[in-house]
Coordinates of C-alpha atoms in Angstrom, one line a residue:
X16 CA -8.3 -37.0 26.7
X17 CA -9.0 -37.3 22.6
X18 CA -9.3 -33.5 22.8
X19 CA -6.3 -32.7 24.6
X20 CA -4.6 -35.1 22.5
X21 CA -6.0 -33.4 19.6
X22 CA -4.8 -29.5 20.5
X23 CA -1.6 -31.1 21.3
X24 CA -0.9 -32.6 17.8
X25 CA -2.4 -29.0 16.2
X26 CA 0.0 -27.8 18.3
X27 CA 3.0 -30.0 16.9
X28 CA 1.9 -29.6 12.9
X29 CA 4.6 -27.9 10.3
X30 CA 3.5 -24.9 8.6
X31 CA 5.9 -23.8 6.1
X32 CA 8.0 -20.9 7.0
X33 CA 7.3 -17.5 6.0
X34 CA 8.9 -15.0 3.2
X35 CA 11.5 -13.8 6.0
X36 CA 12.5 -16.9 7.2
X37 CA 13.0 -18.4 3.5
X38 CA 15.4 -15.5 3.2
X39 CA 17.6 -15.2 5.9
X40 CA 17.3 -18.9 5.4
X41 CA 19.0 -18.6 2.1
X42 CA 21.6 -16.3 3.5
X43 CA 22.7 -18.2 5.8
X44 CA 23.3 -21.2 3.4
X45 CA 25.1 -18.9 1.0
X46 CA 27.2 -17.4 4.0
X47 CA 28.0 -21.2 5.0
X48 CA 28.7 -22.3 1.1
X49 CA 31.8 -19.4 1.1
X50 CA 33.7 -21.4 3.5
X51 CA 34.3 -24.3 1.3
X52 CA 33.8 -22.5 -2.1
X53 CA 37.5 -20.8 -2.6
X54 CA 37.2 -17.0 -3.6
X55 CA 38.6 -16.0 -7.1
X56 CA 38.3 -13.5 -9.5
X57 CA 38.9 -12.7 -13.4
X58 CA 40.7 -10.3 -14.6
X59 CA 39.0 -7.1 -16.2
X60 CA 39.0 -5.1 -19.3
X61 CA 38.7 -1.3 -19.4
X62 CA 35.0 -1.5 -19.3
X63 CA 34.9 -3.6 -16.2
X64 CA 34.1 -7.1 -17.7
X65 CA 35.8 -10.3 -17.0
X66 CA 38.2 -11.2 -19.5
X67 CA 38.1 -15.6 -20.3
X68 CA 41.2 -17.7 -19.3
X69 CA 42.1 -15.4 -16.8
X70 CA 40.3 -16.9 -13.8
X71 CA 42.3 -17.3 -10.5
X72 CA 42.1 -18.3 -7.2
X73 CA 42.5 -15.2 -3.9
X74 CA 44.4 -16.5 -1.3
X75 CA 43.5 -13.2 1.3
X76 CA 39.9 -14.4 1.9
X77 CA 38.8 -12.5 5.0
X78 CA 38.9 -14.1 8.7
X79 CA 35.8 -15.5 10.0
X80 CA 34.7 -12.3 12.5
X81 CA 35.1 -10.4 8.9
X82 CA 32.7 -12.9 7.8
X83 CA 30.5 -12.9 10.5
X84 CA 30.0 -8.8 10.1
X85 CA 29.2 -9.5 6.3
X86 CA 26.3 -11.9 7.6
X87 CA 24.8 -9.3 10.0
X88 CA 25.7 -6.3 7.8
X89 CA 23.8 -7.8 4.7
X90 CA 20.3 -6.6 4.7
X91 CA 21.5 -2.9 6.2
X92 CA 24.4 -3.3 3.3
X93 CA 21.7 -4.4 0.9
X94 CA 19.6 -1.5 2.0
X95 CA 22.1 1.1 1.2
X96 CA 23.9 -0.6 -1.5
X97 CA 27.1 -0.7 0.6
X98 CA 30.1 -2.6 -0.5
X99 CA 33.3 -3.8 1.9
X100 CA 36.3 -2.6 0.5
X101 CA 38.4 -5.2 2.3
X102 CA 37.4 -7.7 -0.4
X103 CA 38.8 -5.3 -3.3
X104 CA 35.9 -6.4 -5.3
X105 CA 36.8 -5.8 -9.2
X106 CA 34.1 -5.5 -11.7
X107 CA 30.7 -4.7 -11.6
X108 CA 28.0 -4.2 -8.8
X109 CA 26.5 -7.3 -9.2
X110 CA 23.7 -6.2 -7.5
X111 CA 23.4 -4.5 -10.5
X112 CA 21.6 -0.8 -8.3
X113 CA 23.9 2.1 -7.3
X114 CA 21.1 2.8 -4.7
X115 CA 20.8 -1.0 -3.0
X116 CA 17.7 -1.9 -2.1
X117 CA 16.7 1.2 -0.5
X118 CA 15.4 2.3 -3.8
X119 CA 13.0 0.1 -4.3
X120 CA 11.9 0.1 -0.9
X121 CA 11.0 3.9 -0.8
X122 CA 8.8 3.2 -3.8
X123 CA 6.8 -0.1 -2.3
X124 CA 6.0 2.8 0.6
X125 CA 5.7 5.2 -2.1
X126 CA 3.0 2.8 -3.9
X127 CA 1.2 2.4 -0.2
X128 CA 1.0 5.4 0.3
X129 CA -0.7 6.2 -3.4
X130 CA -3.0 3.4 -3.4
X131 CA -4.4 3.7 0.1
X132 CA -4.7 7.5 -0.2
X133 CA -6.7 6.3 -3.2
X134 CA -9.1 4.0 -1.9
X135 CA -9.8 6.4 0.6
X136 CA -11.4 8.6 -1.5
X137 CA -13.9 6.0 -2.8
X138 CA -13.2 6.4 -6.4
X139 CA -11.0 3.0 -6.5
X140 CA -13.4 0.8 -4.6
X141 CA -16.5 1.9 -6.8
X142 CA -14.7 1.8 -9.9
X143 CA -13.5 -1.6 -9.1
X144 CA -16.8 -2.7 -8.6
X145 CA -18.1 -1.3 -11.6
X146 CA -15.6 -2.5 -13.7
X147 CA -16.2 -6.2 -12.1
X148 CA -19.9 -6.2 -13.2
X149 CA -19.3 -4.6 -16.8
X150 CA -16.7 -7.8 -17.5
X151 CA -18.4 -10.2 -15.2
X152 CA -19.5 -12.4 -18.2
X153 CA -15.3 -12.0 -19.9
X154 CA -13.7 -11.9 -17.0
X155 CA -10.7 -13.6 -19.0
X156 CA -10.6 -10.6 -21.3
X157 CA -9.3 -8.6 -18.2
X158 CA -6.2 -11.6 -17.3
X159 CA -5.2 -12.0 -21.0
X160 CA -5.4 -8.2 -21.8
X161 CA -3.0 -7.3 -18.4
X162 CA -0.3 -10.6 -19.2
X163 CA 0.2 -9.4 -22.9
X164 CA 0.7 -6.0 -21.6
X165 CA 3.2 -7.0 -19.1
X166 CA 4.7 -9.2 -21.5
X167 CA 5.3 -6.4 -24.1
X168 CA 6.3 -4.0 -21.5
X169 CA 8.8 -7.1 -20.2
X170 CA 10.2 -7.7 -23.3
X171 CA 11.2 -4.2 -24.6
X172 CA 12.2 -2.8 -21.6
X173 CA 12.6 -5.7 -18.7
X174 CA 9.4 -4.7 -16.7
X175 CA 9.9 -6.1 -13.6
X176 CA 10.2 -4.4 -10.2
X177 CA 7.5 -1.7 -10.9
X178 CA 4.5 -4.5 -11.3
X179 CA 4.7 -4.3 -7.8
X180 CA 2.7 -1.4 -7.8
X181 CA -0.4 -3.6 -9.4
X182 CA -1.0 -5.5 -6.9
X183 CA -3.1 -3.4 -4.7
X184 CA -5.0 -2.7 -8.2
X185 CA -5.1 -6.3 -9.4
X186 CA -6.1 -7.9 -6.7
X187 CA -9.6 -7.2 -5.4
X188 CA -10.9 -6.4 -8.5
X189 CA -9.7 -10.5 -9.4
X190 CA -11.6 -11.2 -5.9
X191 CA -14.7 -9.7 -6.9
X192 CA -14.8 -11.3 -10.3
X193 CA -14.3 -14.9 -8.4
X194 CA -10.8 -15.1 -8.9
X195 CA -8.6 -15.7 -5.9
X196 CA -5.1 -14.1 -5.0
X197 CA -3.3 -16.3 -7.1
X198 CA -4.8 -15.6 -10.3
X199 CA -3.6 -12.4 -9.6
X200 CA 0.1 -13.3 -8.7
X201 CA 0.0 -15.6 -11.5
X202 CA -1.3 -12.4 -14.0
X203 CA 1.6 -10.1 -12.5
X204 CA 4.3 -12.2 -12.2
X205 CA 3.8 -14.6 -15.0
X206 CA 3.2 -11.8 -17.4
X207 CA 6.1 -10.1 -17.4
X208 CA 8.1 -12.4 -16.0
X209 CA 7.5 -14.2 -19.6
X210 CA 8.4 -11.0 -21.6
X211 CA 11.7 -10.7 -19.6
X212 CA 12.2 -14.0 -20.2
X213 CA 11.7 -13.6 -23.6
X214 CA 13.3 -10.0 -23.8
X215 CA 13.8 -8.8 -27.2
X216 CA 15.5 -5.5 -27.3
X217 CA 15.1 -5.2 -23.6
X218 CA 18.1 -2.7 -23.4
X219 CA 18.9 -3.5 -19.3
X220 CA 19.0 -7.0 -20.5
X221 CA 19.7 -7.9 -24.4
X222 CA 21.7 -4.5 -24.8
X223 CA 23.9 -5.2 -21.9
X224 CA 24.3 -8.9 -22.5
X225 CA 24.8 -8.1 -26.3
X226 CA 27.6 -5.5 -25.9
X227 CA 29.4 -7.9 -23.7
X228 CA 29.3 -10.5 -26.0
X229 CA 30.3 -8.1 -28.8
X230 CA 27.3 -8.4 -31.1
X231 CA 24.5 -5.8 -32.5
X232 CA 21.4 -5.8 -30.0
X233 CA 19.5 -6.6 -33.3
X234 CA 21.0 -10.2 -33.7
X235 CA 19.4 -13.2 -33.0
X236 CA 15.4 -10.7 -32.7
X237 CA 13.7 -13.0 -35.1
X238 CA 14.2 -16.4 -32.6
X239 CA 13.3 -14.5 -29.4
X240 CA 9.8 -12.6 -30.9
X241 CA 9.3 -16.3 -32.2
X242 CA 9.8 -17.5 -28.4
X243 CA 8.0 -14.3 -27.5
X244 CA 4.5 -15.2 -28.8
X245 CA 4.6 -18.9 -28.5
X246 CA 6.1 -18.9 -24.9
X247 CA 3.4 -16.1 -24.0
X248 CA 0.5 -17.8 -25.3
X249 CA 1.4 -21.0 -23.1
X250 CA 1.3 -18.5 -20.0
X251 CA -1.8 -16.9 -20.9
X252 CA -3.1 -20.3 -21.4
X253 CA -1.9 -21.6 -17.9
X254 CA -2.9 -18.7 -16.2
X255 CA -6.6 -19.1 -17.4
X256 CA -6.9 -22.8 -17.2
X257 CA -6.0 -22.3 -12.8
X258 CA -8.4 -19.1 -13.0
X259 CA -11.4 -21.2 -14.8
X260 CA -10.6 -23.6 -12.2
X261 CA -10.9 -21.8 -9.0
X262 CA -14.1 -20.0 -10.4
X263 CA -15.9 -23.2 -10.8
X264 CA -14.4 -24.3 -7.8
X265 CA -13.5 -22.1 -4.7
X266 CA -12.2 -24.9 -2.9
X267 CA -9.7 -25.9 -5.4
X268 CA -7.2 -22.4 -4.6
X269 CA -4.0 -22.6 -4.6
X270 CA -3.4 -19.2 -2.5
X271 CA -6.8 -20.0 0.0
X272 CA -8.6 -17.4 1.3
X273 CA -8.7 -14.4 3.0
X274 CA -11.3 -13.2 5.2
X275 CA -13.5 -11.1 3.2
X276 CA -12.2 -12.5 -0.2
X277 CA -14.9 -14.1 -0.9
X278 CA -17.4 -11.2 -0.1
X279 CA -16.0 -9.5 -2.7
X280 CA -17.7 -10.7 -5.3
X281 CA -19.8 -8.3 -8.8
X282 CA -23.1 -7.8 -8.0
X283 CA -26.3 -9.0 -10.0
X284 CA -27.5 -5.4 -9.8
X285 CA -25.1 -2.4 -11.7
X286 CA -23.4 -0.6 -8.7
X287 CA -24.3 3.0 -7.6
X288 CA -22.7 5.6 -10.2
X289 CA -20.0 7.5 -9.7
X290 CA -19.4 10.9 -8.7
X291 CA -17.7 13.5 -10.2
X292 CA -14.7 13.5 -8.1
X293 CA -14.2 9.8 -8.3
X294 CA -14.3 9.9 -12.0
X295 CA -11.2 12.6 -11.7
X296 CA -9.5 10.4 -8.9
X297 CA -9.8 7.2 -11.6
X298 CA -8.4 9.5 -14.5
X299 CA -5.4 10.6 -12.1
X300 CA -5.0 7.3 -10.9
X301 CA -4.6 5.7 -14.8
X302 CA -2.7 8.8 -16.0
X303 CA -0.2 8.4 -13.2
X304 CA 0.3 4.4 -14.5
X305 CA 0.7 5.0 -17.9
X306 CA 2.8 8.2 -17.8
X307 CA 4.9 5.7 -15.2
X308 CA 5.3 3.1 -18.4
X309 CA 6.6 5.8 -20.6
X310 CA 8.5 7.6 -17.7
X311 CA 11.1 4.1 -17.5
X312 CA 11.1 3.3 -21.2
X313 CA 15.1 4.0 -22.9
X314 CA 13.0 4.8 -26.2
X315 CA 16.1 5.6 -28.5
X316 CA 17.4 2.7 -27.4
X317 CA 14.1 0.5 -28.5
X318 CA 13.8 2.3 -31.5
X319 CA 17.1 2.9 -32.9
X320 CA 19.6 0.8 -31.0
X321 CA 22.3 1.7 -28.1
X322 CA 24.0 4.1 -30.3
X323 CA 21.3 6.5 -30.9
X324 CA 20.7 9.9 -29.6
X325 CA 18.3 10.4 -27.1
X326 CA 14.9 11.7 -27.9
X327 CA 13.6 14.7 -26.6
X328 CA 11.2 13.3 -25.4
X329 CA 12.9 10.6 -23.2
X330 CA 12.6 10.7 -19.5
X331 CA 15.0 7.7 -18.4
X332 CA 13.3 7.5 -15.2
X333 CA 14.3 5.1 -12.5
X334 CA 12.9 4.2 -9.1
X335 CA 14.2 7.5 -7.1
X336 CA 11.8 9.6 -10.0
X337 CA 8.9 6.8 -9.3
X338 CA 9.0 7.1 -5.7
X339 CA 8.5 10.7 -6.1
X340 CA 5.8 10.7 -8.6
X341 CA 3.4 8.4 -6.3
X342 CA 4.5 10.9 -3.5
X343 CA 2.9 13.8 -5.3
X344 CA 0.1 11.6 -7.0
X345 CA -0.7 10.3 -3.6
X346 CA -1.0 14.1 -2.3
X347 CA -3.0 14.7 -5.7
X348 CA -5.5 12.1 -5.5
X349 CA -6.4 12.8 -2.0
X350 CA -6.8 16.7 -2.5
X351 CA -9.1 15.7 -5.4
X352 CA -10.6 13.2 -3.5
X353 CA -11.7 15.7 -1.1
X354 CA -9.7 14.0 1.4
X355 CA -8.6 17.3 3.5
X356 CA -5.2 18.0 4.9
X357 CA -5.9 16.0 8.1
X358 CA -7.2 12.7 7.3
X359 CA -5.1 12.9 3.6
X360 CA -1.8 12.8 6.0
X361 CA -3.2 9.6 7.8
X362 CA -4.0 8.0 4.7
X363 CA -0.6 8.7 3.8
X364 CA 1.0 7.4 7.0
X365 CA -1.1 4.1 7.5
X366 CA -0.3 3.4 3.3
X367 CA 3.7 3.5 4.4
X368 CA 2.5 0.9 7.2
X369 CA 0.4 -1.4 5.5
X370 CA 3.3 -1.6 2.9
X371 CA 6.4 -1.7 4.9
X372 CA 6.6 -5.1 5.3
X373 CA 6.9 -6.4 1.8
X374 CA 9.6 -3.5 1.3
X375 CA 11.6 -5.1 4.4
X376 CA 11.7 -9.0 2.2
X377 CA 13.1 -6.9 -0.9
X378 CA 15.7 -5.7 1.4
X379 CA 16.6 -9.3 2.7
X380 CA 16.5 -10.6 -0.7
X381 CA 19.3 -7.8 -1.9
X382 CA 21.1 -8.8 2.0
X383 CA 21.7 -12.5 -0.3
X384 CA 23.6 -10.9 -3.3
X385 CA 25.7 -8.8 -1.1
X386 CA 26.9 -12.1 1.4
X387 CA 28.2 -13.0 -2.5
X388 CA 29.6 -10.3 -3.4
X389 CA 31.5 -9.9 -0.2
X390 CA 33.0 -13.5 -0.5
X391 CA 34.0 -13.3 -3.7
X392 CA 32.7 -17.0 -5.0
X393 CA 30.6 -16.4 -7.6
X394 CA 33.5 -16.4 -10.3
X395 CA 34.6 -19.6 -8.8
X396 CA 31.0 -20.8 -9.5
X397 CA 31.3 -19.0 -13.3
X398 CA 34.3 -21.1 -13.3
X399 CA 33.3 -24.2 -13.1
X400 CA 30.1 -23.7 -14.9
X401 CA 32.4 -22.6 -17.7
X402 CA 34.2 -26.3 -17.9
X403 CA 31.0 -27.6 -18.4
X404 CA 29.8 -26.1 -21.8
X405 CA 33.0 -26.3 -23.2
X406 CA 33.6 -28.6 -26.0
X407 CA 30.0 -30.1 -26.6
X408 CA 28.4 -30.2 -30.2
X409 CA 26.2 -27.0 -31.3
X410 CA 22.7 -28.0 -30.2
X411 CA 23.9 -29.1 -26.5
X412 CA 26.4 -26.4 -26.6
X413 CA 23.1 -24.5 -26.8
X414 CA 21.0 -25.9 -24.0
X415 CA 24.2 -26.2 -21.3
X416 CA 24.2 -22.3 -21.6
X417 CA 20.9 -22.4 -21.0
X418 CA 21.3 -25.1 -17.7
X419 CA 24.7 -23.2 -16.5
X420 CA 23.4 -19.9 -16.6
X421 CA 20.1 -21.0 -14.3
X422 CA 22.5 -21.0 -10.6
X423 CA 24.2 -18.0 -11.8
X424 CA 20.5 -16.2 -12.2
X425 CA 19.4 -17.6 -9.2
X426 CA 23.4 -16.3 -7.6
X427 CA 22.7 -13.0 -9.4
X428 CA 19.3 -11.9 -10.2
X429 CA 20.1 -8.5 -11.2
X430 CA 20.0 -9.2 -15.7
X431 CA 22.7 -6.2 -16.0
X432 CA 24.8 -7.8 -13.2
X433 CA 24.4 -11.5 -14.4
X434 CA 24.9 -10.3 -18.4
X435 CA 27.9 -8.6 -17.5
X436 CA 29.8 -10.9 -15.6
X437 CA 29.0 -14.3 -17.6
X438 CA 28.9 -12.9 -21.8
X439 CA 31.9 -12.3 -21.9
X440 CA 33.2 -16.2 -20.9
X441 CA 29.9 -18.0 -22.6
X442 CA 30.0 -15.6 -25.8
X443 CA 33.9 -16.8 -27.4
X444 CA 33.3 -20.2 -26.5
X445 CA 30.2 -19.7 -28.7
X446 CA 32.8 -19.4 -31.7
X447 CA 34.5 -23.0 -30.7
X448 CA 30.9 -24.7 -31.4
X449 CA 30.3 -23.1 -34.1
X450 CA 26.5 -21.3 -33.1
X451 CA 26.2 -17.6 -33.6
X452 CA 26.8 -15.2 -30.3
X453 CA 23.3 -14.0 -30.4
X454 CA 22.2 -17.5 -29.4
X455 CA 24.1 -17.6 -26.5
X456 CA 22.3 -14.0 -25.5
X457 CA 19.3 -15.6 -26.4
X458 CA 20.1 -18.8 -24.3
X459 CA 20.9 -16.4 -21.3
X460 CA 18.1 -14.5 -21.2
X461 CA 16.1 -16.9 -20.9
X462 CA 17.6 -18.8 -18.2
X463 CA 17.6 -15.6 -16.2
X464 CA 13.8 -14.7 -16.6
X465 CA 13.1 -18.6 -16.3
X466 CA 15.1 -18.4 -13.0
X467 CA 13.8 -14.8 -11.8
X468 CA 10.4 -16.6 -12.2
X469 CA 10.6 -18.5 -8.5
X470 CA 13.9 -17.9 -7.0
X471 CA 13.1 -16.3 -3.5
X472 CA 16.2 -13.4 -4.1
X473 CA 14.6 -10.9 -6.7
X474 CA 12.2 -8.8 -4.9
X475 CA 9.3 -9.5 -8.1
X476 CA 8.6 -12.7 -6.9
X477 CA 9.3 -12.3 -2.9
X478 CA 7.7 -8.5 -3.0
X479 CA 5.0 -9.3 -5.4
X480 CA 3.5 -12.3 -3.2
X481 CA 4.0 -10.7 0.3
X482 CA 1.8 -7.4 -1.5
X483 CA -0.8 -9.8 -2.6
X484 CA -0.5 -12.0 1.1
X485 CA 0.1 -15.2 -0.6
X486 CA 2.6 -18.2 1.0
X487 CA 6.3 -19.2 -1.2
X488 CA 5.8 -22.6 -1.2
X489 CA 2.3 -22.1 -2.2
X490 CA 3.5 -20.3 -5.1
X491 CA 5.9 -22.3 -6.0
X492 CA 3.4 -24.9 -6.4
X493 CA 1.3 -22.7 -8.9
X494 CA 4.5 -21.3 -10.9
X495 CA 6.3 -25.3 -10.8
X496 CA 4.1 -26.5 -13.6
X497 CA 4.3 -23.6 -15.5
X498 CA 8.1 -23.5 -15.7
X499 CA 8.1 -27.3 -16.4
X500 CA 6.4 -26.4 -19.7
X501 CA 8.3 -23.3 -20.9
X502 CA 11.6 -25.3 -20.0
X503 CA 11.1 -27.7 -22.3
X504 CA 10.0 -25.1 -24.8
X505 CA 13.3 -22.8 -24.4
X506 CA 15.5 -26.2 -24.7
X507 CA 13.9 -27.2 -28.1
X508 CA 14.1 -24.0 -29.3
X509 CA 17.5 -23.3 -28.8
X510 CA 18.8 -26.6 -29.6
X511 CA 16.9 -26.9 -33.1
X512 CA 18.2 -22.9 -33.4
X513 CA 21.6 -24.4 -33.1
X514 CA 21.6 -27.2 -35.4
X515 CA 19.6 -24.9 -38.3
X516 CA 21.7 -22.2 -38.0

């Protein structure tokens, strides 16, 4: 009786809800919210961007079957970056990709594909293990070496989406060092999340936001690398203090465990040395990373500003070029691997499986932005965000940018799409309380990496944890503290910005 009592309240227990629910979750919610949020739009200037004062309300809003095809067209519209032209949508594409999701789904499978391939060869699994025994006694080196990196790589050129291919790196070689999953989530996401948060001359981000607002990228550098170091350090900080922790203590993980996690762990003894061709597979497989890095980086634009020729050098790369590269590294590695033409093609295949389901939550999480594009409501949200900063004294001015602009990033979590349609209504109301424009960018960019840091529609943080096979809510419970911390941080240090300046 106690038993069957027992099974039957297992039985009953809540577990939260996974990645997919979460999302079509959120959908639905922002699909209900158009119904009693009117539609409106502003009116544009030759470049596409809103123009202040000119908000006003759309009487045609579609019919509710219209409505109900947005709902179940959003993750295909997502997909293919699809717009309705019934809604006559003026402005930009807020989800801010000519290629949708589908982009950045080709290269999750692309990644799969590489990695597995890969691992098959050997090379990846001894080197990790290798690597794990050299560092075994600084482990910490490893976390503190791959946040600054990200954060760098964040804040000059908004490194975001393509951490997702570190995961399947990252991860067990955190596991055999003691670490669990979240360290690794925490290294990935937290890293460059930070840097984008405090973007610098990120050109996607501060050169878009700063043309909108009608200002050199230049202004307003000295506050954000100020931000930059002391916001980073706290995240470096936090990321160790949870990695000592669950290293002393296995039982105290955030993320649990894995079967096998634990098993993975650096040998006492050196591992067996490496062969020749797994010393070329590692080579091919850091080459491919780095040249990846420089492949995406505008570097006239970092260098010399958005004005500047192009170098010669310059590839301007974007995730259609990415996809292909880890196509042909994948084909590479395995050929040098000694792989073979059969078993390389299976490698290939079962990398595009094991990999397809965190490319299906990036394409729900675009599904969200399209629902609001569709409905036209998030210049009614812009709206009424706009009342609220308007006539407060320079330091709150300062800090309600910084709150007001937090929905829109969570609305919008593309930084080209937010930056264009909200600078140019925050940036003249700058000039009524009397703080310089660039604070304003500053003030934005930071609510939009501090937002982009847990909200469940940008396919970093819902992409990054499904790769690394850790739970939302158990996230957000790792990544709540964290953000308690910088917020506080970001408010002082645009507010005493304010007043100084």
């Amino acid at each position: 009786m106690d038993t069957a009592a027992a099974e039957a309240g297992h039985r009953r227990r809540w577990t939260f809800p996974s990645t997919y629910t979460i999302l079509a979750g959120v959908t639905l919610l922002v699909w209900l919210a158009a119904f009693i949020v009117p539609p409106g739009r502003y009116d544009s200037d030759e470049q596409g961007r809103p123009i202040a004062g000119t908000y006003h309300r759309i009487e045609d809003a579609p019919g509710f079957v219209a409505r109900l095809k947005d709902l179940f067209l959003a993750p295909v519209d997502g997909l293919y970056g699809i717009q309705d032209d019934k809604t006559g949508l003026v402005g930009p594409d807020l989800s801010g990709s000519l290629y949708g999701a589908a982009a950045v789904f080709l290269f999750v499978l692309a990644v799969g594909a590489f990695i597995t391939v890969a691992f098959a060869t050997g090379a990846l699994e001894r080197g990790i293990g290798r690597l794990a025994y050299r560092l075994r006694e600084r482990s910490y080196l490893l976390i503190v070496g791959v946040m600054v990196t990200f954060a760098i790589a964040g804040t000059v050129e908004g490194f975001a989406e393509e951490t997702l291919g570190f995961y399947a790196l990252l991860v067990p070689l955190l596991l055999a060092l003691g670490y669990d999953r979240m360290t690794a989530v925490g290294a990935i996401i937290c890293g460059a999340g930070v840097g984008v948060l405090c973007a610098t001359v990120d050109p996607f981000a501060i050169g878009t936001a700063s043309a909108a607002a009608g200002i050199p990228i230049g202004d307003g550098i000295v506050l954000r690398l100020i931000m930059l170091v002391v916001l980073t350090a706290v995240t470096v900080a936090y990321v160790l203090w949870y990695a000592r922790r669950v290293r002393n203590d296995p039982d105290r993980s955030w993320s649990g465990w894995q079967p096998g996690d634990r098993d993975a762990k650096a040998e006492d003894h050196e591992p067996d040395p490496m062969t020749r061709r797994h010393v070329a597979v590692l080579w091919l497989v850091a080459l491919l990373f780095v040249f990846m890095i420089f492949a995406i980086i505008p570097w006239s634009e970092v260098v010399n500003g958005l004005d500047a020729k192009p170098f010669a050098w310059e590839l301007g790369w974007s995730f259609p070029e990415l996809t292909a590269l880890f196509l042909f590294g994948a084909v590479l590695v395995g050929l040098v691997g000694g792989l073979g033409e059969g078993r390389l093609t299976d490698e290939i295949g079962r990398g595009f499986g094991d990999f397809v389901g965190a490319g299906f939550v990036i394409v729900l999480a675009r599904g969200v932005t399209v629902v609001m594009n569709n409905t036209q409501i998030t210049a009614t949200v812009l709206h009424a965000l706009e009342g609220i900063v308007t006539g407060t004294s320079s330091g709150v001015f300062a800090v309600a940018v910084f709150l007001v602009n937090i929905p829109l990033a969570f609305l919008i979590p593309s930084t080209s799409g937010h930056a264009t349609l909200a600078m140019p209504i925050m940036a003249p109301l700058a000039d009524f309380a009397q703080v310089p424009r660039s604070l304003v960018v500053t003030a934005w960019a930071a609510a939009s990496g501090w937002a982009n840091l847990v909200t469940p529609t940008t396919a970093v943080v819902t992409g990054g944890i499904a790769l690394a096979k850790v739970r939302y809510d158990r996230y957000v419970r790792f990544v709540v503290p964290l953000m308690g911390m910088l917020f506080v941080l970001i408010c002082m240090f645009v507010a005493v910005d304010a007043w100084v300046g």
